[in-house]
Coordinates of N, CA and C in Angstrom, one line a residue:
X1 N -81.1 169.7 -12.6 CA -81.3 171.3 -13.6 C -82.1 172.0 -15.0
X2 N -82.8 173.1 -14.7 CA -82.5 173.8 -16.0 C -81.3 174.1 -16.8
X3 N -81.1 174.3 -18.4 CA -80.5 175.0 -19.3 C -80.5 176.7 -19.6
X4 N -79.8 176.9 -18.6 CA -80.0 178.2 -18.6 C -79.8 179.0 -19.3
X5 N -79.4 178.8 -21.0 CA -78.8 179.0 -22.5 C -78.5 178.1 -23.8
X6 N -78.8 178.4 -24.1 CA -78.5 177.8 -25.9 C -79.4 177.3 -26.2
X7 N -79.6 177.7 -27.6 CA -80.6 176.5 -28.1 C -80.7 175.1 -28.5
X8 N -78.9 174.8 -28.6 CA -79.1 173.7 -28.8 C -79.2 172.7 -27.2
X9 N -79.1 173.4 -26.2 CA -79.0 172.8 -25.1 C -77.4 172.8 -24.4
X10 N -76.4 173.0 -24.9 CA -75.1 172.7 -24.5 C -75.8 173.7 -22.7
X11 N -74.7 173.1 -22.2 CA -74.7 173.9 -20.7 C -73.5 174.7 -21.0
X12 N -73.7 176.1 -20.2 CA -72.9 177.5 -20.7 C -71.4 176.7 -19.3
X13 N -70.3 176.9 -19.9 CA -69.4 176.9 -18.9 C -68.5 178.0 -19.3
X14 N -67.9 178.0 -18.0 CA -67.1 179.1 -18.0 C -65.2 179.3 -18.1
X15 N -64.6 179.9 -18.3 CA -63.2 180.0 -18.4 C -62.6 180.7 -18.1
X16 N -61.4 180.5 -16.8 CA -61.0 181.4 -15.5 C -59.6 181.3 -15.8
X17 N -59.0 182.4 -15.1 CA -57.3 182.4 -16.0 C -57.0 182.9 -14.3
X18 N -56.4 182.3 -14.1 CA -55.4 182.7 -12.5 C -56.6 182.8 -10.8
X19 N -56.8 181.8 -10.6 CA -57.5 181.2 -9.9 C -57.1 180.7 -9.1
X20 N -57.0 181.3 -7.5 CA -55.8 180.7 -6.8 C -54.6 181.2 -6.7
X21 N -54.2 182.1 -7.1 CA -52.6 182.5 -7.5 C -51.6 181.4 -8.8
X22 N -52.7 180.6 -9.4 CA -51.7 180.0 -10.3 C -52.6 180.6 -12.0
X23 N -51.3 181.0 -12.9 CA -51.7 182.0 -13.7 C -51.6 180.4 -15.2
X24 N -53.3 180.6 -15.0 CA -52.9 179.3 -16.8 C -54.7 179.6 -16.3
X25 N -55.1 178.7 -17.3 CA -56.7 179.0 -18.0 C -57.3 177.4 -17.7
X26 N -58.5 177.4 -17.0 CA -59.3 176.8 -17.2 C -60.8 176.6 -17.8
X27 N -60.9 175.8 -17.9 CA -62.7 175.7 -18.8 C -63.6 174.3 -17.8
X28 N -64.6 175.0 -17.1 CA -64.9 173.7 -16.6 C -66.3 174.4 -17.4
X29 N -67.8 173.4 -17.1 CA -68.8 173.9 -16.0 C -69.2 175.3 -15.5
X30 N -70.7 175.7 -15.6 CA -70.9 177.0 -14.8 C -70.8 176.3 -13.3
X31 N -71.6 175.4 -13.4 CA -71.9 174.8 -11.9 C -70.3 174.4 -11.4
X32 N -69.6 174.0 -12.2 CA -68.8 173.5 -11.1 C -68.1 174.1 -10.2
X33 N -68.0 176.1 -10.9 CA -67.4 177.3 -10.3 C -68.2 177.8 -9.8
X34 N -69.7 177.7 -8.5 CA -69.9 178.0 -7.6 C -69.1 178.4 -6.8
X35 N -68.1 177.5 -6.8 CA -67.7 177.7 -5.1 C -66.2 178.6 -5.4
X36 N -65.7 179.4 -6.2 CA -64.3 179.5 -7.1 C -65.0 180.8 -6.3
X37 N -63.2 181.6 -5.9 CA -63.9 182.4 -5.6 C -62.9 183.4 -6.7
X38 N -64.5 184.2 -7.2 CA -63.4 184.8 -8.4 C -63.4 186.3 -7.4
X39 N -63.8 186.5 -6.7 CA -63.1 187.7 -5.9 C -61.9 188.0 -6.0
X40 N -60.9 187.1 -6.2 CA -59.7 187.0 -6.2 C -58.8 187.3 -7.9
X41 N -60.1 186.4 -8.8 CA -59.7 186.0 -10.2 C -58.5 187.8 -10.4
X42 N -57.6 186.8 -11.5 CA -57.1 188.4 -12.3 C -57.4 188.4 -13.6
X43 N -58.1 189.9 -14.4 CA -58.9 189.8 -15.5 C -58.7 188.7 -16.4
X44 N -59.9 188.0 -16.8 CA -59.7 187.4 -17.9 C -59.4 187.8 -19.3
X45 N -59.2 189.3 -19.8 CA -58.8 189.8 -21.0 C -57.7 190.8 -20.1
X46 N -56.8 191.8 -20.7 CA -56.2 192.9 -20.6 C -56.6 194.3 -21.0
X47 N -56.6 195.1 -20.1 CA -57.4 196.4 -20.7 C -56.4 196.8 -20.9
X48 N -56.4 197.5 -22.3 CA -55.7 198.1 -23.7 C -56.3 200.0 -23.2
X49 N -54.7 200.7 -23.8 CA -55.4 201.8 -23.9 C -54.5 202.6 -25.0
X50 N -55.8 202.1 -26.1 CA -55.3 202.5 -27.5 C -55.0 203.8 -28.0
X51 N -53.8 204.1 -28.5 CA -54.2 206.3 -28.3 C -55.1 206.4 -29.4
X52 N -55.6 207.7 -28.4 CA -57.5 208.5 -29.3 C -58.2 207.6 -29.4
X53 N -58.1 206.3 -28.2 CA -59.4 205.4 -27.8 C -60.3 206.4 -27.8
X54 N -62.0 205.3 -27.7 CA -63.3 205.9 -27.7 C -63.2 206.0 -26.0
X55 N -62.6 204.3 -25.3 CA -63.1 204.4 -23.9 C -61.6 204.9 -22.9
X56 N -62.1 204.3 -21.7 CA -61.2 205.3 -21.1 C -61.0 204.0 -19.2
X57 N -59.9 203.8 -20.1 CA -59.2 202.5 -19.1 C -58.7 202.6 -17.8
X58 N -58.5 201.6 -17.0 CA -57.6 202.4 -16.0 C -57.7 201.3 -14.9
X59 N -57.0 202.0 -13.5 CA -57.0 201.2 -12.0 C -58.0 202.3 -11.4
X60 N -58.8 201.5 -10.4 CA -59.1 202.0 -9.0 C -58.6 201.4 -8.4
X61 N -57.8 201.9 -7.2 CA -57.9 201.4 -6.2 C -58.9 201.7 -4.6
X62 N -59.3 200.2 -4.6 CA -60.5 199.8 -3.9 C -60.1 199.7 -1.7
X63 N -60.3 200.6 -1.4 CA -60.1 200.8 0.0 C -60.5 199.2 0.5
X64 N -62.1 198.8 0.0 CA -62.6 197.9 0.2 C -60.9 196.5 0.8
X65 N -60.1 196.2 -0.6 CA -59.1 195.6 -0.3 C -57.8 195.1 -0.5
X66 N -57.9 196.7 -1.2 CA -56.2 197.5 -0.8 C -56.2 196.7 -1.6
X67 N -56.9 196.3 -2.9 CA -56.3 195.7 -4.3 C -56.7 197.0 -5.4
X68 N -55.7 197.3 -6.4 CA -56.1 197.2 -7.6 C -57.0 197.4 -8.4
X69 N -58.2 197.4 -9.0 CA -58.7 196.6 -9.3 C -59.3 197.3 -11.2
X70 N -59.6 197.1 -12.0 CA -59.7 197.5 -13.5 C -60.5 198.0 -14.1
X71 N -61.3 199.1 -14.8 CA -61.9 199.2 -15.1 C -61.9 199.4 -16.8
X72 N -62.9 199.7 -17.6 CA -63.3 199.8 -19.0 C -63.4 201.4 -19.4
X73 N -64.2 201.6 -18.3 CA -65.2 203.4 -18.8 C -64.9 203.9 -17.5
X74 N -65.4 205.2 -17.9 CA -65.9 205.9 -16.6 C -67.0 205.3 -15.9
X75 N -67.5 205.2 -16.4 CA -69.4 204.9 -16.5 C -68.7 203.5 -14.9
X76 N -67.9 202.3 -15.7 CA -67.4 200.9 -14.3 C -66.8 202.1 -13.4
X77 N -65.8 202.9 -13.8 CA -65.0 203.7 -12.4 C -66.1 204.4 -11.3
X78 N -67.0 205.1 -11.7 CA -68.4 205.5 -11.1 C -68.7 204.2 -10.0
X79 N -68.9 203.0 -11.0 CA -69.8 201.9 -10.5 C -69.3 201.6 -9.0
X80 N -66.9 201.2 -9.9 CA -66.4 201.2 -8.5 C -65.8 201.8 -7.6
X81 N -66.4 202.8 -7.3 CA -66.1 203.6 -6.2 C -67.6 204.2 -5.4
X82 N -68.9 203.4 -6.3 CA -70.1 203.5 -5.3 C -69.7 202.0 -4.5
X83 N -69.4 201.2 -5.0 CA -69.4 199.6 -4.9 C -68.2 199.7 -3.4
X84 N -67.1 200.5 -3.4 CA -66.1 200.4 -2.2 C -67.1 200.8 -1.2
X85 N -68.0 202.0 -1.8 CA -68.3 202.8 -0.2 C -69.7 201.9 0.5
X86 N -70.2 200.6 -0.4 CA -71.2 199.9 0.2 C -70.3 199.2 1.4
X87 N -70.5 199.2 2.4 CA -69.8 198.1 3.6 C -70.1 196.4 3.4
X88 N -71.5 196.7 3.0 CA -71.6 194.7 2.3 C -71.1 194.6 1.2
X89 N -70.2 195.2 0.8 CA -68.9 194.5 -0.6 C -67.9 194.6 0.0
X90 N -67.4 193.4 0.6 CA -65.9 192.8 0.6 C -64.9 192.1 0.2
X91 N -65.6 192.3 -1.2 CA -64.4 191.9 -2.5 C -65.5 192.1 -3.1
X92 N -64.6 192.2 -4.8 CA -64.3 192.8 -6.2 C -63.6 192.4 -6.7
X93 N -63.9 191.8 -8.4 CA -62.8 191.7 -9.2 C -63.5 191.8 -11.1
X94 N -62.7 192.1 -11.4 CA -62.6 192.8 -13.0 C -63.4 192.0 -13.8
X95 N -63.8 191.9 -15.2 CA -63.4 190.6 -15.8 C -63.1 189.5 -15.6
X96 N -63.8 188.7 -14.2 CA -63.6 187.8 -13.3 C -63.5 186.2 -14.4
X97 N -64.1 186.7 -15.6 CA -64.3 185.3 -16.4 C -64.5 185.4 -17.1
X98 N -64.6 184.0 -18.7 CA -65.2 184.2 -19.5 C -66.8 183.3 -19.8
X99 N -67.9 183.7 -19.5 CA -69.1 183.1 -19.7 C -69.5 181.7 -21.3
X100 N -69.1 181.0 -21.4 CA -69.1 180.7 -23.0 C -70.9 179.9 -23.1
X101 N -71.5 180.3 -24.6 CA -72.3 179.8 -24.2 C -72.8 179.2 -25.8
X102 N -73.1 178.7 -26.6 CA -74.0 178.8 -28.2 C -75.1 179.2 -28.4
X103 N -75.9 180.0 -29.1 CA -77.1 180.4 -29.5 C -78.0 180.0 -30.7
X104 N -77.2 178.5 -30.7 CA -78.2 178.2 -31.8 C -77.2 177.7 -32.9
X105 N -76.6 179.5 -33.9 CA -75.8 178.8 -35.1 C -74.9 179.2 -34.0
X106 N -74.3 179.8 -33.3 CA -72.5 179.6 -33.4 C -72.7 180.3 -31.3
X107 N -71.3 179.3 -31.4 CA -70.9 179.5 -29.7 C -70.3 181.3 -29.8
X108 N -70.8 182.1 -28.3 CA -70.9 183.2 -27.9 C -69.4 183.3 -27.2
X109 N -69.3 184.4 -26.2 CA -68.7 184.5 -24.8 C -68.9 185.9 -24.7
X110 N -69.3 185.7 -23.0 CA -69.0 187.3 -22.9 C -68.4 187.1 -20.9
X111 N -67.8 188.9 -21.1 CA -67.2 188.6 -19.6 C -67.7 189.6 -18.3
X112 N -68.2 189.3 -18.0 CA -69.0 190.4 -16.9 C -67.8 191.0 -16.4
X113 N -67.9 192.2 -16.3 CA -67.4 193.2 -15.8 C -67.2 193.6 -14.5
X114 N -68.0 192.6 -13.4 CA -67.2 192.9 -12.3 C -67.9 191.5 -11.7
X115 N -66.5 190.8 -10.5 CA -67.5 190.1 -9.7 C -67.4 190.4 -8.1
X116 N -68.6 190.5 -7.9 CA -68.9 191.2 -5.9 C -68.9 190.1 -5.4
X117 N -68.4 190.2 -3.8 CA -68.8 189.2 -3.2 C -68.8 190.0 -1.6
X118 N -70.0 189.2 -0.8 CA -70.6 190.4 -0.2 C -70.4 189.3 1.0
X119 N -70.7 190.8 2.8 CA -70.2 190.0 3.7 C -70.7 188.9 4.0
X120 N -72.1 188.7 3.3 CA -73.0 187.4 3.8 C -72.6 186.8 3.6
X121 N -71.5 186.8 2.4 CA -71.1 185.9 1.9 C -71.6 184.8 0.6
X122 N -72.8 185.8 0.2 CA -73.2 185.7 -1.1 C -72.6 186.5 -2.4
X123 N -72.9 186.4 -3.9 CA -72.0 186.6 -5.4 C -72.9 188.0 -5.5
X124 N -73.1 188.6 -6.2 CA -73.9 188.9 -7.4 C -72.3 189.5 -8.6
X125 N -72.7 189.1 -9.5 CA -72.0 189.2 -11.1 C -72.9 191.1 -11.8
X126 N -72.1 191.2 -12.6 CA -72.1 193.5 -11.9 C -72.1 193.4 -13.8
X127 N -73.0 193.8 -14.7 CA -72.3 194.0 -15.9 C -73.2 195.8 -15.8
X128 N -71.7 196.6 -16.4 CA -72.1 198.2 -16.2 C -72.6 198.1 -17.8
X129 N -73.8 198.7 -18.2 CA -73.8 199.7 -19.3 C -75.2 200.4 -19.7
X130 N -74.7 201.4 -19.6 CA -76.2 203.0 -19.2 C -76.4 201.9 -20.1
X131 N -78.7 202.6 -20.5 CA -79.5 202.2 -20.6 C -79.9 202.8 -22.4
X132 N -79.0 203.3 -22.5 CA -79.4 203.9 -23.9 C -78.2 203.3 -25.3
X133 N -77.7 202.5 -23.9 CA -75.7 201.8 -25.1 C -76.3 200.0 -25.2
X134 N -77.2 199.6 -25.2 CA -78.0 198.1 -24.8 C -78.0 197.9 -26.5
X135 N -77.4 197.4 -26.5 CA -77.5 196.2 -28.1 C -78.0 195.3 -28.3
X136 N -78.6 194.4 -29.3 CA -79.4 193.7 -28.4 C -78.4 192.8 -28.0
X137 N -77.5 192.6 -29.3 CA -76.7 191.5 -29.1 C -76.2 191.4 -27.2
X138 N -75.8 192.5 -26.5 CA -75.4 192.9 -25.9 C -76.9 192.8 -24.7
X139 N -78.3 193.1 -24.8 CA -79.2 192.1 -24.4 C -79.3 190.8 -24.4
X140 N -79.1 190.0 -24.9 CA -78.9 188.8 -25.3 C -78.1 188.1 -24.5
X141 N -76.5 188.8 -24.5 CA -75.3 187.8 -22.6 C -75.7 188.9 -22.4
X142 N -76.5 189.2 -21.7 CA -76.8 189.7 -19.8 C -78.1 188.8 -19.6
X143 N -78.9 188.5 -20.2 CA -80.0 188.1 -20.4 C -79.2 186.7 -20.1
X144 N -78.3 185.7 -20.9 CA -78.3 184.3 -20.3 C -76.5 184.4 -19.3
X145 N -76.6 185.4 -18.8 CA -75.7 186.0 -17.7 C -76.9 185.8 -16.1
X146 N -77.8 186.5 -16.3 CA -78.4 187.1 -15.3 C -79.1 185.0 -15.1
X147 N -79.2 184.3 -16.3 CA -80.1 183.5 -15.8 C -79.4 181.9 -15.4
X148 N -78.2 181.9 -15.9 CA -76.7 180.9 -15.5 C -76.6 182.1 -14.6
X149 N -76.4 182.8 -14.0 CA -76.3 183.2 -12.4 C -76.9 182.2 -11.2
X150 N -78.4 182.7 -12.0 CA -79.6 182.5 -10.9 C -80.0 180.8 -10.8
X151 N -79.4 180.1 -11.8 CA -78.7 178.7 -11.5 C -77.1 178.2 -10.5
X152 N -76.9 179.4 -10.3 CA -75.8 179.4 -9.1 C -76.4 179.4 -8.0
X153 N -76.9 179.9 -8.4 CA -77.4 180.8 -7.2 C -77.2 182.6 -6.6
X154 N -76.2 182.8 -7.8 CA -75.6 184.5 -7.9 C -76.7 185.0 -7.8
X155 N -76.9 186.8 -7.5 CA -77.4 188.1 -8.4 C -76.8 187.8 -9.7
X156 N -77.4 189.0 -9.8 CA -77.3 189.4 -11.5 C -77.8 191.2 -10.9
X157 N -76.7 191.3 -11.9 CA -77.2 193.0 -11.8 C -76.6 194.0 -12.9
X158 N -77.8 194.4 -13.6 CA -77.1 195.3 -14.5 C -77.4 196.7 -14.6
X159 N -76.2 197.4 -14.7 CA -76.7 199.0 -13.4 C -76.1 199.6 -14.8
X160 N -77.0 200.9 -15.0 CA -76.4 202.0 -15.7 C -76.0 202.9 -15.4
X161 N -76.0 204.2 -15.4 CA -75.7 205.5 -14.9 C -76.0 205.7 -13.2
X162 N -75.5 205.9 -12.7 CA -75.8 206.6 -11.2 C -76.7 207.4 -11.0
X163 N -76.9 207.7 -9.8 CA -78.0 209.1 -9.6 C -76.3 210.0 -9.1
X164 N -76.6 211.2 -10.3 CA -75.9 212.2 -10.2 C -75.3 212.8 -8.4
X165 N -75.6 213.0 -7.4 CA -75.8 213.4 -6.0 C -74.7 212.7 -5.7
X166 N -75.8 211.3 -5.7 CA -74.9 210.9 -4.7 C -73.6 209.8 -5.2
X167 N -73.2 209.8 -6.3 CA -72.3 209.6 -6.8 C -71.6 210.6 -6.5
X168 N -71.7 212.5 -6.7 CA -70.1 213.4 -6.1 C -70.2 213.6 -5.4
X169 N -71.2 213.2 -4.0 CA -70.7 212.5 -2.5 C -69.9 211.9 -2.3
X170 N -70.1 210.9 -3.2 CA -69.2 209.7 -2.7 C -67.6 209.6 -3.4
X171 N -68.1 210.1 -4.6 CA -66.5 210.1 -5.2 C -65.5 211.1 -4.4
X172 N -66.0 212.8 -3.7 CA -65.6 213.6 -2.6 C -64.4 212.7 -1.8
X173 N -66.0 211.6 -1.1 CA -65.3 211.2 0.4 C -64.3 210.0 -0.3
X174 N -63.7 210.0 -1.0 CA -63.2 209.0 -1.7 C -61.8 209.4 -1.8
X175 N -61.6 210.6 -1.9 CA -60.6 211.3 -1.7 C -59.5 210.9 -0.4
X176 N -60.7 210.6 0.9 CA -60.0 210.5 1.9 C -60.5 209.1 2.7
X177 N -60.2 208.1 1.1 CA -60.7 206.2 1.9 C -59.2 206.0 2.3
X178 N -58.2 206.3 2.1 CA -57.1 205.7 2.8 C -57.6 205.6 4.1
X179 N -56.7 204.7 4.5 CA -56.2 204.1 6.5 C -55.4 205.1 6.4
X180 N -54.9 206.2 6.0 CA -53.7 207.2 6.9 C -54.6 208.2 6.8
X181 N -56.0 208.4 6.6 CA -56.6 210.2 6.6 C -57.0 209.9 8.1
X182 N -57.1 208.8 8.9 CA -57.5 208.5 10.1 C -56.7 208.5 11.0
X183 N -56.5 209.5 11.6 CA -56.4 210.4 13.1 C -57.0 209.5 14.5
X184 N -56.3 208.7 15.0 CA -57.0 208.8 16.3 C -57.3 209.5 16.8
X185 N -57.0 210.3 17.7 CA -57.1 211.5 18.6 C -58.0 212.3 18.4
X186 N -58.0 212.4 16.4 CA -59.2 213.1 16.0 C -60.3 213.0 15.5
X187 N -60.0 211.5 15.2 CA -61.1 210.8 15.3 C -62.0 210.9 16.3
X188 N -61.4 210.0 17.9 CA -62.3 209.5 18.5 C -62.8 211.7 19.1
X189 N -62.9 212.8 18.5 CA -62.8 214.3 18.7 C -64.2 214.3 18.2
X190 N -64.5 213.5 17.0 CA -65.1 214.2 16.2 C -66.2 213.2 16.1
X191 N -65.8 211.7 16.8 CA -67.3 211.2 17.0 C -68.2 211.9 18.5
X192 N -67.1 212.7 19.6 CA -67.5 213.0 20.7 C -68.7 214.4 19.9
X193 N -67.9 214.9 19.2 CA -68.6 215.6 19.0 C -69.8 216.0 17.9
X194 N -70.3 214.8 17.1 CA -71.3 214.3 16.6 C -72.1 213.0 17.2
X195 N -71.5 213.4 18.3 CA -72.5 211.6 19.3 C -74.1 212.9 19.4
X196 N -74.3 213.9 19.1 CA -75.0 215.1 18.5 C -75.4 216.1 17.2
X197 N -76.2 215.7 16.4 CA -76.5 216.0 15.1 C -75.9 217.6 15.0
X198 N -75.2 217.6 14.5 CA -75.0 219.5 13.9 C -74.4 218.8 12.8
X199 N -73.9 220.5 12.5 CA -74.2 220.6 10.5 C -72.3 221.0 10.5
X200 N -71.8 220.1 9.5 CA -70.5 219.7 9.2 C -69.5 220.8 9.4
X201 N -69.2 221.5 9.5 CA -68.7 222.8 9.0 C -68.3 223.6 10.9
X202 N -69.2 223.9 11.4 CA -69.4 224.2 12.9 C -68.1 223.4 13.6
X203 N -69.3 221.6 13.3 CA -68.6 220.6 14.3 C -67.2 219.7 13.8
X204 N -66.8 220.3 12.8 CA -64.9 220.0 12.1 C -64.3 221.1 13.2
X205 N -64.6 222.6 13.1 CA -63.8 223.2 14.1 C -64.2 223.1 15.6
X206 N -65.4 222.3 15.7 CA -65.7 222.4 16.9 C -64.5 221.2 18.4
X207 N -64.3 220.0 17.1 CA -63.1 219.3 17.3 C -61.9 219.9 17.2
X208 N -61.3 220.8 16.4 CA -60.0 221.2 16.0 C -59.7 222.0 15.1
X209 N -58.9 222.3 14.7 CA -59.0 223.0 13.4 C -58.4 222.2 11.7
X210 N -59.9 222.9 11.3 CA -59.9 222.4 10.3 C -59.3 222.2 9.3
X211 N -58.4 222.6 9.2 CA -57.6 221.7 8.1 C -56.8 220.1 8.5
X212 N -57.2 219.9 9.9 CA -56.4 218.8 10.6 C -58.0 218.2 10.5
X213 N -59.4 218.5 10.6 CA -59.8 218.2 11.3 C -61.1 217.1 10.1
X214 N -61.3 217.9 8.9 CA -61.6 218.0 8.1 C -61.6 216.6 7.6
X215 N -60.0 216.3 7.1 CA -59.6 215.3 6.3 C -60.2 213.9 7.5
X216 N -59.8 213.9 8.2 CA -60.4 212.9 9.6 C -62.2 212.9 9.4
X217 N -62.8 213.9 9.2 CA -64.1 213.7 9.3 C -64.8 213.1 7.7
X218 N -63.6 213.6 6.5 CA -64.7 212.7 5.7 C -64.2 211.5 5.2
X219 N -63.3 211.1 6.7 CA -62.8 209.9 6.3 C -64.2 209.1 6.6
X220 N -64.3 209.3 8.3 CA -65.0 208.9 9.1 C -66.8 208.4 7.9
X221 N -67.5 209.8 7.3 CA -68.2 209.7 6.4 C -67.7 208.5 5.4
X222 N -67.0 208.8 4.9 CA -66.6 207.3 3.5 C -66.8 205.8 4.9
X223 N -65.8 205.6 5.9 CA -66.4 204.4 6.7 C -67.2 204.6 6.9
X224 N -68.2 205.5 6.9 CA -69.4 204.9 7.6 C -69.4 205.1 9.3
X225 N -69.0 205.5 10.1 CA -69.0 205.7 10.9 C -69.6 207.5 11.5
X226 N -69.6 207.8 10.8 CA -70.4 208.2 10.8 C -71.5 209.2 9.5
X227 N -72.1 209.7 9.5 CA -73.1 209.8 8.6 C -73.7 210.6 8.3
X228 N -74.2 211.4 6.9 CA -74.2 212.9 6.4 C -76.0 213.2 5.7
X229 N -76.4 213.4 6.4 CA -77.9 214.0 6.0 C -78.2 214.1 5.0
X230 N -79.0 213.6 3.7 CA -79.6 214.4 2.3 C -78.1 213.2 1.6
X231 N -77.5 212.4 1.5 CA -76.5 212.7 0.4 C -77.0 212.6 -0.8
X232 N -78.3 211.6 -1.6 CA -79.1 211.4 -2.4 C -79.1 212.4 -2.8
X233 N -79.4 213.6 -2.1 CA -80.5 214.5 -3.5 C -79.8 215.5 -2.9
X234 N -78.8 216.0 -2.3 CA -78.0 217.3 -2.0 C -76.5 217.1 -1.4
X235 N -75.7 218.3 -2.0 CA -74.5 218.3 -2.4 C -73.7 218.2 -0.3
X236 N -72.7 217.8 -0.1 CA -72.5 217.7 1.2 C -72.0 219.6 1.0
X237 N -72.0 220.4 1.8 CA -71.6 221.9 2.4 C -71.2 221.7 3.9
X238 N -71.3 222.9 4.5 CA -71.1 223.5 5.7 C -72.0 223.0 6.4
X239 N -72.9 222.7 6.2 CA -74.5 222.8 6.7 C -75.4 221.7 7.3
X240 N -74.4 220.7 6.5 CA -74.8 218.7 6.4 C -75.0 218.8 7.3
X241 N -75.9 217.9 8.0 CA -76.3 217.8 9.3 C -75.7 216.0 8.9
X242 N -74.3 215.9 10.4 CA -73.7 215.3 10.1 C -74.7 214.2 12.0
X243 N -74.1 212.9 11.7 CA -74.5 212.3 13.4 C -73.6 211.0 13.2
X244 N -73.7 210.2 14.5 CA -73.1 209.3 14.2 C -74.2 208.0 13.7
X245 N -73.1 207.0 12.8 CA -73.9 206.2 12.3 C -75.2 205.2 13.0
X246 N -76.0 204.9 12.3 CA -76.7 204.6 13.5 C -78.1 204.8 14.0
X247 N -77.9 206.0 13.7 CA -79.1 206.8 14.6 C -78.5 207.7 15.5
X248 N -79.2 207.6 17.2 CA -78.8 208.8 17.5 C -79.9 210.0 17.9
X249 N -79.8 210.4 18.9 CA -80.7 211.9 18.9 C -80.5 212.5 17.7
X250 N -81.5 213.1 17.4 CA -82.7 214.1 16.6 C -82.8 213.8 15.4

């Protein structure tokens, strides 16, 4: 098996905290960790909130897992929202492990931002960094991580600033992501109304009082049981065409 990184030929290894519910640190070779459920891992380093600091850390409640996931910047939070909206994502954890390697002169380590488990069982390691904020040292860490993930059969993505319109729409819908927003009878009426594609606000009014129907409608859009046209190019509005997901007449 090819060595993914390290000018001295050393195999990278992973340092894990609190795997399988036990709060402890372990060091293993990277390939020994392929079967670990990193989507359940506790972050390997704490999230800090220094007064007046330049970062914006926090915790995001993910509807996908019903758990809080940490983030260290607004950009990371934005990508958490988008991952939570993605039906192919079934698990996500932040700062899941330390990846250690030797660069030929000294030991290095890097904690990727997220570990993502997909519905098909595949795994993706995600680092979040805007295109114009990647220093040479960071670029090296991302490349080491990419190569190590490829050897493990995982995907790796370095993501930057998301598309603004899509993000704005998904962030709006995320306000209605909690299961409490789903009211069964109202949801059934909305699904019936939008079995024929039509504009958002008139359809909500047809299903009942919009104060009661709109939160449920936005929840169904979040769940992607209903879909809205042009989510990536146009902000949601009263005339946005809504339909049952997966097609339908029109």
